Short mmCIF file of C-alpha atoms and ligand atoms in Angstrom, two decimals:
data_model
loop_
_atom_site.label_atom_id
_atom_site.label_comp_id
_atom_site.label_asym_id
_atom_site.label_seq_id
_atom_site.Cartn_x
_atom_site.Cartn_y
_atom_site.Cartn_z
CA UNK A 1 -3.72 -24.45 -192.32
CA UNK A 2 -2.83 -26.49 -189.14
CA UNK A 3 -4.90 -28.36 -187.14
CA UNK A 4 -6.42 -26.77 -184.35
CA UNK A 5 -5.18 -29.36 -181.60
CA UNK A 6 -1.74 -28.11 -182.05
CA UNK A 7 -2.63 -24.71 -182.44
CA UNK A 8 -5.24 -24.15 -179.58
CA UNK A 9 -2.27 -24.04 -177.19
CA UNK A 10 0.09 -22.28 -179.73
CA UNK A 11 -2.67 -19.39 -179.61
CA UNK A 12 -2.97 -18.58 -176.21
CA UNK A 13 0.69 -17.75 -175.71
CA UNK A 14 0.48 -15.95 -178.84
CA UNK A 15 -2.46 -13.17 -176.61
CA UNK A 16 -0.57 -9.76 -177.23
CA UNK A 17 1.31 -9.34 -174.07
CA UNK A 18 1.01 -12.66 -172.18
CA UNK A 19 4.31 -14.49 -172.73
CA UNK A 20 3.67 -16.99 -169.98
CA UNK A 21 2.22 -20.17 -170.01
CA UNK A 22 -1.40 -20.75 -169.67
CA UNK A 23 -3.22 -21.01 -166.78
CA UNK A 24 -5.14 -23.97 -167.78
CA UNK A 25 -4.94 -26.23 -170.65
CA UNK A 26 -7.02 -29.05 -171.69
CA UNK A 27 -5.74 -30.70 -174.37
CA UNK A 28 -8.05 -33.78 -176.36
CA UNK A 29 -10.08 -33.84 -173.77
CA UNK A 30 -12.94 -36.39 -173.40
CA UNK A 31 -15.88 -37.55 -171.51
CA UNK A 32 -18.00 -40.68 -172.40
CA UNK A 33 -21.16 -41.92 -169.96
CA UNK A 34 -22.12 -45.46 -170.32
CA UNK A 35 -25.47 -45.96 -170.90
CA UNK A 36 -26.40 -49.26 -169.30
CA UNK A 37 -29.52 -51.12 -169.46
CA UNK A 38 -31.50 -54.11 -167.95
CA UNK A 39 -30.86 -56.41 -164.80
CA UNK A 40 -27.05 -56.53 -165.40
CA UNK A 41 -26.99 -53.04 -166.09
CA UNK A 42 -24.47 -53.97 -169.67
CA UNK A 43 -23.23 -51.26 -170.98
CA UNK A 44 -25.17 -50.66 -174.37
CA UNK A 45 -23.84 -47.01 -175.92
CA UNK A 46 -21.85 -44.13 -174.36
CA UNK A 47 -23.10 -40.50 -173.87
CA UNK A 48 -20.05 -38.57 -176.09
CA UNK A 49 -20.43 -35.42 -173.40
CA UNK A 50 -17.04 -33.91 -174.67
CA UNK A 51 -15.63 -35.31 -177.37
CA UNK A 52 -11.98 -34.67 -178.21
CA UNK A 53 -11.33 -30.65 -177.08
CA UNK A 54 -8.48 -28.77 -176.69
CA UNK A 55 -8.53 -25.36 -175.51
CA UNK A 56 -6.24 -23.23 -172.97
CA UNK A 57 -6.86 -19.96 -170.95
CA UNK A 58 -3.94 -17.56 -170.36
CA UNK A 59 -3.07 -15.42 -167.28
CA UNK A 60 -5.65 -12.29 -166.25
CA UNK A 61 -7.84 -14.03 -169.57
CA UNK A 62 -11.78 -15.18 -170.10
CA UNK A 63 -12.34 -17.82 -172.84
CA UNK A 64 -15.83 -17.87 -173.17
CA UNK A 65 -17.44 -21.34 -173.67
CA UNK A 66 -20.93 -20.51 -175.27
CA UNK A 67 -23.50 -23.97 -176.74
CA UNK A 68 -27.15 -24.58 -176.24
CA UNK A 69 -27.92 -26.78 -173.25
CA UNK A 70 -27.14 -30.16 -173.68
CA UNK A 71 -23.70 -29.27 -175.87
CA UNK A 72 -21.54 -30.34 -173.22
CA UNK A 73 -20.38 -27.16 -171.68
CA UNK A 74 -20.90 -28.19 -167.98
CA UNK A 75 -19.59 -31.31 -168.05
CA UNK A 76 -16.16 -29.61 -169.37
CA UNK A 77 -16.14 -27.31 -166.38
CA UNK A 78 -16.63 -30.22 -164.18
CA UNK A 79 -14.13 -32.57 -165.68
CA UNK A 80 -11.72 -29.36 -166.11
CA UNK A 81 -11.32 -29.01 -162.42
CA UNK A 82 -11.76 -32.49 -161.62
CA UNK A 83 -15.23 -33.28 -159.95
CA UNK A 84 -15.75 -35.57 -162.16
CA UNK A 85 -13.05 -37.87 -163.85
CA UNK A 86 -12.01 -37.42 -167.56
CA UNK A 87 -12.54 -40.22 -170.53
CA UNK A 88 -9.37 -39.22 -171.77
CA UNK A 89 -6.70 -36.09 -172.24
CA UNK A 90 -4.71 -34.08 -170.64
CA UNK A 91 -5.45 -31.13 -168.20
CA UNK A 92 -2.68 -28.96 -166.83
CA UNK A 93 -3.16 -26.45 -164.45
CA UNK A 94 -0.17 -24.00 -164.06
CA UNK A 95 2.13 -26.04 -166.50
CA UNK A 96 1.35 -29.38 -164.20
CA UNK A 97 -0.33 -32.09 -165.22
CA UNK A 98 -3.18 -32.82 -163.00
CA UNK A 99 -5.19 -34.98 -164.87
CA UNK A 100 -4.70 -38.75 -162.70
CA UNK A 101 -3.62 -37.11 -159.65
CA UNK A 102 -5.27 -38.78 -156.44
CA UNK A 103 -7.32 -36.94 -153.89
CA UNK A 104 -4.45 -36.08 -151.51
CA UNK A 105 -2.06 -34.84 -154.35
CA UNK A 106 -4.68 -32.65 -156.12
CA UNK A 107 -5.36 -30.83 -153.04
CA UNK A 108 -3.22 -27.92 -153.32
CA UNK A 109 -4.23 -27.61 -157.13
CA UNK A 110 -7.66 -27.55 -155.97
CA UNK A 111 -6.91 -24.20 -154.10
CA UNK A 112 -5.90 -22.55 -157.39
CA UNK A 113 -9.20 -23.14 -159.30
CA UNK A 114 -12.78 -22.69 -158.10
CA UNK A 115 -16.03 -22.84 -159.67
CA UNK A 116 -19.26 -20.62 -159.68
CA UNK A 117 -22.54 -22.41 -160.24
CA UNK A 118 -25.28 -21.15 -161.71
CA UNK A 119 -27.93 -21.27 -159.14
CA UNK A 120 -26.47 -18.97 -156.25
CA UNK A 121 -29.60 -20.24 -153.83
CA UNK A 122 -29.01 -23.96 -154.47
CA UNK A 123 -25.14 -23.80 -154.31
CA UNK A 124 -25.13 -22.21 -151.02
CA UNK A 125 -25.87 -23.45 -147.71
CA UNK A 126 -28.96 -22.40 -146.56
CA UNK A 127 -27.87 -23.13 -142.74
CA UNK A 128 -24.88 -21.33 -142.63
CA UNK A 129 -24.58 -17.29 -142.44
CA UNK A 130 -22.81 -15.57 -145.44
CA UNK A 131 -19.91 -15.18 -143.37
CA UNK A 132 -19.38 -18.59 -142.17
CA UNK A 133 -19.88 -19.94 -146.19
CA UNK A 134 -16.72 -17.06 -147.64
CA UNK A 135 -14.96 -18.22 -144.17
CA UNK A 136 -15.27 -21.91 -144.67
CA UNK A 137 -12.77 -22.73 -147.35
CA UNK A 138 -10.15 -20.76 -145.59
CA UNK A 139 -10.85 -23.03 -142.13
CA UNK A 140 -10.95 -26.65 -144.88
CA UNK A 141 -7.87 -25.30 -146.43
CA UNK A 142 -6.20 -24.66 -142.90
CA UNK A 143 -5.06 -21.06 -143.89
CA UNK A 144 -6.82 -19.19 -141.52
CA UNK A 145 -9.12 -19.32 -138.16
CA UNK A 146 -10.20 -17.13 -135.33
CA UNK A 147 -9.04 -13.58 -135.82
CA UNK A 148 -7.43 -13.40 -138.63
CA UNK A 149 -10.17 -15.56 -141.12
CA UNK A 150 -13.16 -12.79 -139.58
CA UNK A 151 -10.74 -10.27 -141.36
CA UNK A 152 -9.88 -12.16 -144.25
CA UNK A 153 -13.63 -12.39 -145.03
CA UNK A 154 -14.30 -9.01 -144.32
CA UNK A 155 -11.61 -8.12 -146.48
CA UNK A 156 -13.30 -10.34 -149.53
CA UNK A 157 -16.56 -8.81 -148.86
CA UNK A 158 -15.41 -5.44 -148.97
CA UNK A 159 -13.91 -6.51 -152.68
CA UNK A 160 -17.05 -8.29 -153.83
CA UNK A 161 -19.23 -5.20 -152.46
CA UNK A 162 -21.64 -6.42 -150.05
CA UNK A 163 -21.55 -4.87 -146.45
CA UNK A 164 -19.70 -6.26 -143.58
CA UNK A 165 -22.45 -6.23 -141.58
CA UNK A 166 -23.99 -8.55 -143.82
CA UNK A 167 -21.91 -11.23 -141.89
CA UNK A 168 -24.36 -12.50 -140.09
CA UNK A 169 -27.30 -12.61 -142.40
CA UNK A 170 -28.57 -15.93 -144.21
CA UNK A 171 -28.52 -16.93 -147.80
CA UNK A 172 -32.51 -16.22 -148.08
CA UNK A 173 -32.03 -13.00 -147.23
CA UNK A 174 -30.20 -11.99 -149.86
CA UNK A 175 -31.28 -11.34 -153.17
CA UNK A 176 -30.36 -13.46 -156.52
CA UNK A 177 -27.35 -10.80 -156.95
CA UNK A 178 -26.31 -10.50 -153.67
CA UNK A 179 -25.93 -14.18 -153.23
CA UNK A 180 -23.78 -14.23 -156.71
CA UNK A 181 -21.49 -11.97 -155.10
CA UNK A 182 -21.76 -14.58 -151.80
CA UNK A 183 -20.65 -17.41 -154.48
CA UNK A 184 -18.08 -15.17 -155.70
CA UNK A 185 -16.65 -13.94 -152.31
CA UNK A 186 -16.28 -17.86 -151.78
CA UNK A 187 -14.62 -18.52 -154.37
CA UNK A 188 -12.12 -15.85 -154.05
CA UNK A 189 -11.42 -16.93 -150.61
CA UNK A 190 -8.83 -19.61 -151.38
CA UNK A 191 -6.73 -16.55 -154.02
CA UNK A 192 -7.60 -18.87 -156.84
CA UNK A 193 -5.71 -18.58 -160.27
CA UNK A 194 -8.71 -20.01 -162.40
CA UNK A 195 -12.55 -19.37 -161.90
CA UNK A 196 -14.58 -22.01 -164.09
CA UNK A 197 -18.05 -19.74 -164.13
CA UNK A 198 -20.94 -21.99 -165.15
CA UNK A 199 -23.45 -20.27 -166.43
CA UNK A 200 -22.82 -17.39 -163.26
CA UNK A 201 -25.69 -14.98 -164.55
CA UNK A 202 -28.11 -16.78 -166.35
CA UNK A 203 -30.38 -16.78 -163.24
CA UNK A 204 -30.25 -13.37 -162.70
CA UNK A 205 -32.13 -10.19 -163.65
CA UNK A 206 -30.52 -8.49 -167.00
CA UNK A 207 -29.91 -4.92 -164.96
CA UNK A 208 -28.03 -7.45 -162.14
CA UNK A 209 -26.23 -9.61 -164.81
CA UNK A 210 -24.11 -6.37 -165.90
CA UNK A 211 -23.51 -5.66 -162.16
CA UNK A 212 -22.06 -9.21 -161.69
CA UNK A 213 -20.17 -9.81 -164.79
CA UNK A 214 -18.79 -5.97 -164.15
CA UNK A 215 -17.56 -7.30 -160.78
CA UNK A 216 -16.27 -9.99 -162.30
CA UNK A 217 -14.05 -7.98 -164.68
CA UNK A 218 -12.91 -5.44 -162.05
CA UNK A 219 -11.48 -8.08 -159.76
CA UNK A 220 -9.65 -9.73 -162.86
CA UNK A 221 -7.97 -6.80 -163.48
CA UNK A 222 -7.14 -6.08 -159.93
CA UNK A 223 -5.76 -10.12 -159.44
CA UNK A 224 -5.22 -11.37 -162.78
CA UNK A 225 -7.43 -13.76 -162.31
CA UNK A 226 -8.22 -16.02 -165.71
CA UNK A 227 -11.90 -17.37 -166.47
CA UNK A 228 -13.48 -19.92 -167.91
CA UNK A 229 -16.67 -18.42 -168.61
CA UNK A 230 -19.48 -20.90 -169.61
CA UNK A 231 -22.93 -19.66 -171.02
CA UNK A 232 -25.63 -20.44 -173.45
CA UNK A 233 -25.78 -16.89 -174.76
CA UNK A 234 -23.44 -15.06 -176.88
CA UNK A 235 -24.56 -11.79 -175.64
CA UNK A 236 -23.62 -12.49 -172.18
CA UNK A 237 -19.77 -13.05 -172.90
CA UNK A 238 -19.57 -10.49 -175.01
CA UNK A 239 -18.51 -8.37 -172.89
CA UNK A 240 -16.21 -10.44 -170.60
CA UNK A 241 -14.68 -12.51 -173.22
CA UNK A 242 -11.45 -12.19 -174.83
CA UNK A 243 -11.59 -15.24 -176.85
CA UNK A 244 -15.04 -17.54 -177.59
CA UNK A 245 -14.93 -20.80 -178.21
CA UNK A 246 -18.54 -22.27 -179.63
CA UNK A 247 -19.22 -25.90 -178.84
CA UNK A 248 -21.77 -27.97 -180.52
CA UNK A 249 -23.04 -31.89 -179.29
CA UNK A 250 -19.16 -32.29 -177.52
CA UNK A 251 -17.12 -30.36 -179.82
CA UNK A 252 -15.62 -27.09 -180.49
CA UNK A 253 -16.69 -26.24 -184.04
CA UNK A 254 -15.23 -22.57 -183.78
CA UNK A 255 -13.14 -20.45 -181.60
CA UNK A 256 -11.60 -17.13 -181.93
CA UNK A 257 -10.93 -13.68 -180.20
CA UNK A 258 -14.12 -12.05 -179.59
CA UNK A 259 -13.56 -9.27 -182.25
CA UNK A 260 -13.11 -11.57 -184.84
CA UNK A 261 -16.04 -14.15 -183.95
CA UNK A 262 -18.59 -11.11 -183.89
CA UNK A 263 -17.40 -9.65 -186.89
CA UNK A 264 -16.41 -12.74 -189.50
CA UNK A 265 -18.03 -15.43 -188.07
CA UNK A 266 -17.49 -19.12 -190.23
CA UNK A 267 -19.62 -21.46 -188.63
CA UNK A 268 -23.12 -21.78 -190.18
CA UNK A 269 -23.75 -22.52 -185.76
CA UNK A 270 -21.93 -19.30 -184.82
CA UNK A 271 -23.62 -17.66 -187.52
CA UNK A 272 -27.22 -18.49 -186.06
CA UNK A 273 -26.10 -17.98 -182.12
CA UNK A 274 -25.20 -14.63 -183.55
CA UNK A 275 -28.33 -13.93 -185.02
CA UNK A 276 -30.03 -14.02 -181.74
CA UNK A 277 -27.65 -11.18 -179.76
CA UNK A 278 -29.59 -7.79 -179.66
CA UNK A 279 -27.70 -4.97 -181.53
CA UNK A 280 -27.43 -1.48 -179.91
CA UNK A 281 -28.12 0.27 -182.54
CA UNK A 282 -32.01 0.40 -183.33
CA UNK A 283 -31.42 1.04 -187.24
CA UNK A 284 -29.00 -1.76 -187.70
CA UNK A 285 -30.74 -5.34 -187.50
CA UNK A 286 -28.56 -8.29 -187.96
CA UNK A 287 -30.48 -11.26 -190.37
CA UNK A 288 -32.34 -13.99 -187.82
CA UNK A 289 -31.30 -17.04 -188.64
CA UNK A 290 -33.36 -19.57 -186.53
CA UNK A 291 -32.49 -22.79 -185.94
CA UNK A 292 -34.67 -25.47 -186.87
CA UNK A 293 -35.46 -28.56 -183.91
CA UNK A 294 -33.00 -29.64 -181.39
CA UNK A 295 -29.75 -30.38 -180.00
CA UNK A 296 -29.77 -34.19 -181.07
CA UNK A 297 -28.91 -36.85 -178.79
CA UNK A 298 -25.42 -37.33 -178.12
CA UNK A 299 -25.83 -40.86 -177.39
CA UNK A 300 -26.02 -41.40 -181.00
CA UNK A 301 -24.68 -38.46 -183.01
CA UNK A 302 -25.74 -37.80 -186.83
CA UNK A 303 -23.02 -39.14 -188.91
CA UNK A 304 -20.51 -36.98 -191.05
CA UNK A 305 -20.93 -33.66 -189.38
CA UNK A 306 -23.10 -33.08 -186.47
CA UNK A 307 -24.86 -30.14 -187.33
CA UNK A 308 -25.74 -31.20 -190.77
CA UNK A 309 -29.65 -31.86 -189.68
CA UNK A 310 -30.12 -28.14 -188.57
CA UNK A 311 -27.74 -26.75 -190.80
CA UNK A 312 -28.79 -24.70 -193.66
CA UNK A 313 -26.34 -25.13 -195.96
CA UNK A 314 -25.73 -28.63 -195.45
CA UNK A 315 -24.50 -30.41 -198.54
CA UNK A 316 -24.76 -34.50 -199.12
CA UNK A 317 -21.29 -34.69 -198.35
CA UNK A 318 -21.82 -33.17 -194.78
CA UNK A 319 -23.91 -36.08 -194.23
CA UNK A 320 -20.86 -38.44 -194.94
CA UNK A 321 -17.51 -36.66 -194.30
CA UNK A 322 -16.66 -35.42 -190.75
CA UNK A 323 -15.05 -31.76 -190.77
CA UNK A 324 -12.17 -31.33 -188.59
CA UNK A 325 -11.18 -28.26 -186.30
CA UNK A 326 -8.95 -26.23 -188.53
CA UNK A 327 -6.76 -22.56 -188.30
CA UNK A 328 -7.79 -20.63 -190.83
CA UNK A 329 -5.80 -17.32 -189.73
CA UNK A 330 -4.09 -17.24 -186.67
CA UNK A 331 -6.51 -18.01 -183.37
CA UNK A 332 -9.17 -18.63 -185.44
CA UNK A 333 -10.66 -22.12 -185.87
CA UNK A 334 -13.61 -23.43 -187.71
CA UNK A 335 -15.12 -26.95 -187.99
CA UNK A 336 -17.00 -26.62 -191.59
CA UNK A 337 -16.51 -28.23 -194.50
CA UNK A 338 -17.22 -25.24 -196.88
CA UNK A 339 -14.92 -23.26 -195.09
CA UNK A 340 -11.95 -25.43 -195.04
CA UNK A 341 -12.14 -28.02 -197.86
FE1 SF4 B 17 -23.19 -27.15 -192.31
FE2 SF4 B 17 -21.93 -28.95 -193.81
FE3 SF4 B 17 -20.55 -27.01 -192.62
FE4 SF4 B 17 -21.60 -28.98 -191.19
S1 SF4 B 17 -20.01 -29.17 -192.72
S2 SF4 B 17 -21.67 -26.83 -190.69
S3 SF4 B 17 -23.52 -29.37 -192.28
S4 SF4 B 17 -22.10 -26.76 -194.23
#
């Protein structure tokens, strides 16, 4: 078995039929808050957001990121594309590394990786027509003005599927889906390599959550775009995925191709997250396995392994000894101590 640090990146080059290097790679990745107090405002703990990760998407590939709130997901999209500044680690975008480069040098990385929010309302300007939001990164970016951005844009709202006479119409006059597709159409504007998709759907209706992630897919396969796909919900990157990676209080504690995960799951976590997806069939009913209280605090972690307070089959040694991300069969981690001691 090898630890999964050094096999995270070994893994994605090892996707059948993607011999290139990956699109993204964030390798021990970290971010801390202080948590500072009083008059002086002293530092007195740290918030461990993301806490030592390494994981890599390939070219035309979705990792899905999937935690309860609070797990840290976000704040690796947001330290993955550099909005806000890492603890520690590496990122590389594209085989560069990215991770201290200064405002002025990280601009034309920036191009290559955009971000969907989860809110399509609140992460769109309410003043400024659908046309003029897709339009504006292209006039930022200095690729296109006039003439030849009004085409651009209609070109990306032809792809995304809302009408070109749309142009002119307001965010507020869309509905939740449309405006997704708005978010989307932005995002596509700048011919990104990497989308980091926080949580894209979870605001949506569950008929107009199959119509965006469907859109989503199509457009991969006709750019090659990759995804980072981040959600709460195993059932919603199902579909999408082609590797899951399940985080838990700033850690991955298991990652593997979707088919695998589904099927053979090893985390007592994944196990439970599982328990909650709905399955097709009406005469086949998987086990619940509810989880008992909350995510707790990541100010102050439990000791030994994080999950022993909700765990089911937590031992006294999982109160004590910390498990470690470990391959046990190619691409698939687990973080467990009765599955790798
Ligand atoms: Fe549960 Fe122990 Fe495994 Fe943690 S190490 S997931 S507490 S069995």
């Amino acid at each position: 078995m090898v630890e999964a640090a050094t096999m995270d990146r070994a893994a994605v080059t090892a996707r059948p039929g993607h011999n290139r290097p990956p699109v993204i790679e964030a390798i021990n990745l970290k971010k801390h808050f202080p948590v500072k107090k009083g008059i002086l405002r002293r530092t007195v703990g740290q918030v461990y957001a993301v806490d030592d990760i390494t994981f890599s998407v390939g070219e035309g590939e979705t990792l899905g990121l999937v935690g309860e709130s609070g797990c840290g997901k976000s704040t690796v999209a947001r330290t993955v594309l550099r909005l806000i500044e890492p603890t520690a680690g590496t990122i590389r975008l594209d085989g560069h590394d990215v991770t201290r480069l200064g405002k002025a040098e990280l601009r034309p990385y920036r191009r290559q990786m955009q971000m969907i929010f989860q809110d399509p309302f609140s992460s769109l300007n309410p003043r400024m027509s659908a046309g003029d939001i897709v339009g504006e990164p292209l006039q930022v970016h200095g690729l296109a003005s006039g003439k030849e951005k009004h085409e651009q844009v209609c070109e990306i709202f032809d792809q995304v599927g809302l009408r070109r006479s749309q142009m002119n119409a307001f965010p507020h006059e869309f509905s939740g889906g449309q405006r997704q597709r708005i978010s989307i159409a932005r995002a596509l504007a700048l011919n990104p390599k990497l989308i980091v998709a926080d949580e894209p759907v979870s605001a949506l209706d569950v008929s107009i959550q199959a119509q965006v992630i469907n859109l989503m897919m199509d457009l991969q396969r006709e750019k090659g775009l990759s995804y980072l796909f981040i959600a709460h919900d195993l059932a919603v990157v199902e579909h999408i995925s082609h590797r899951i990676a399940v985080m838990y209080l700033g850690k991955i504690v298991e990652y593997a191709d979707k088919r695998t995960l589904f099927t053979n799951p090893q985390h007592p976590y994944t196990e439970a997250l599982l328990s909650a997806v709905p399955v097709p069939n009406p005469k086949l009913k998987r086990a619940k396995r509810l989880l008992q209280g909350d995510v707790p605090s990541p100010i102050n972690p439990p000791s030994g392994c994080a999950f022993h307070t909700r765990c089911p089959y937590a031992e006294a040694r999982c109160k004590v000894d910390t498990p470690k991300l470990v391959e046990i069969s190619p691409g698939h981690g687990v973080s467990c101590l009765l599955r790798t001691n």
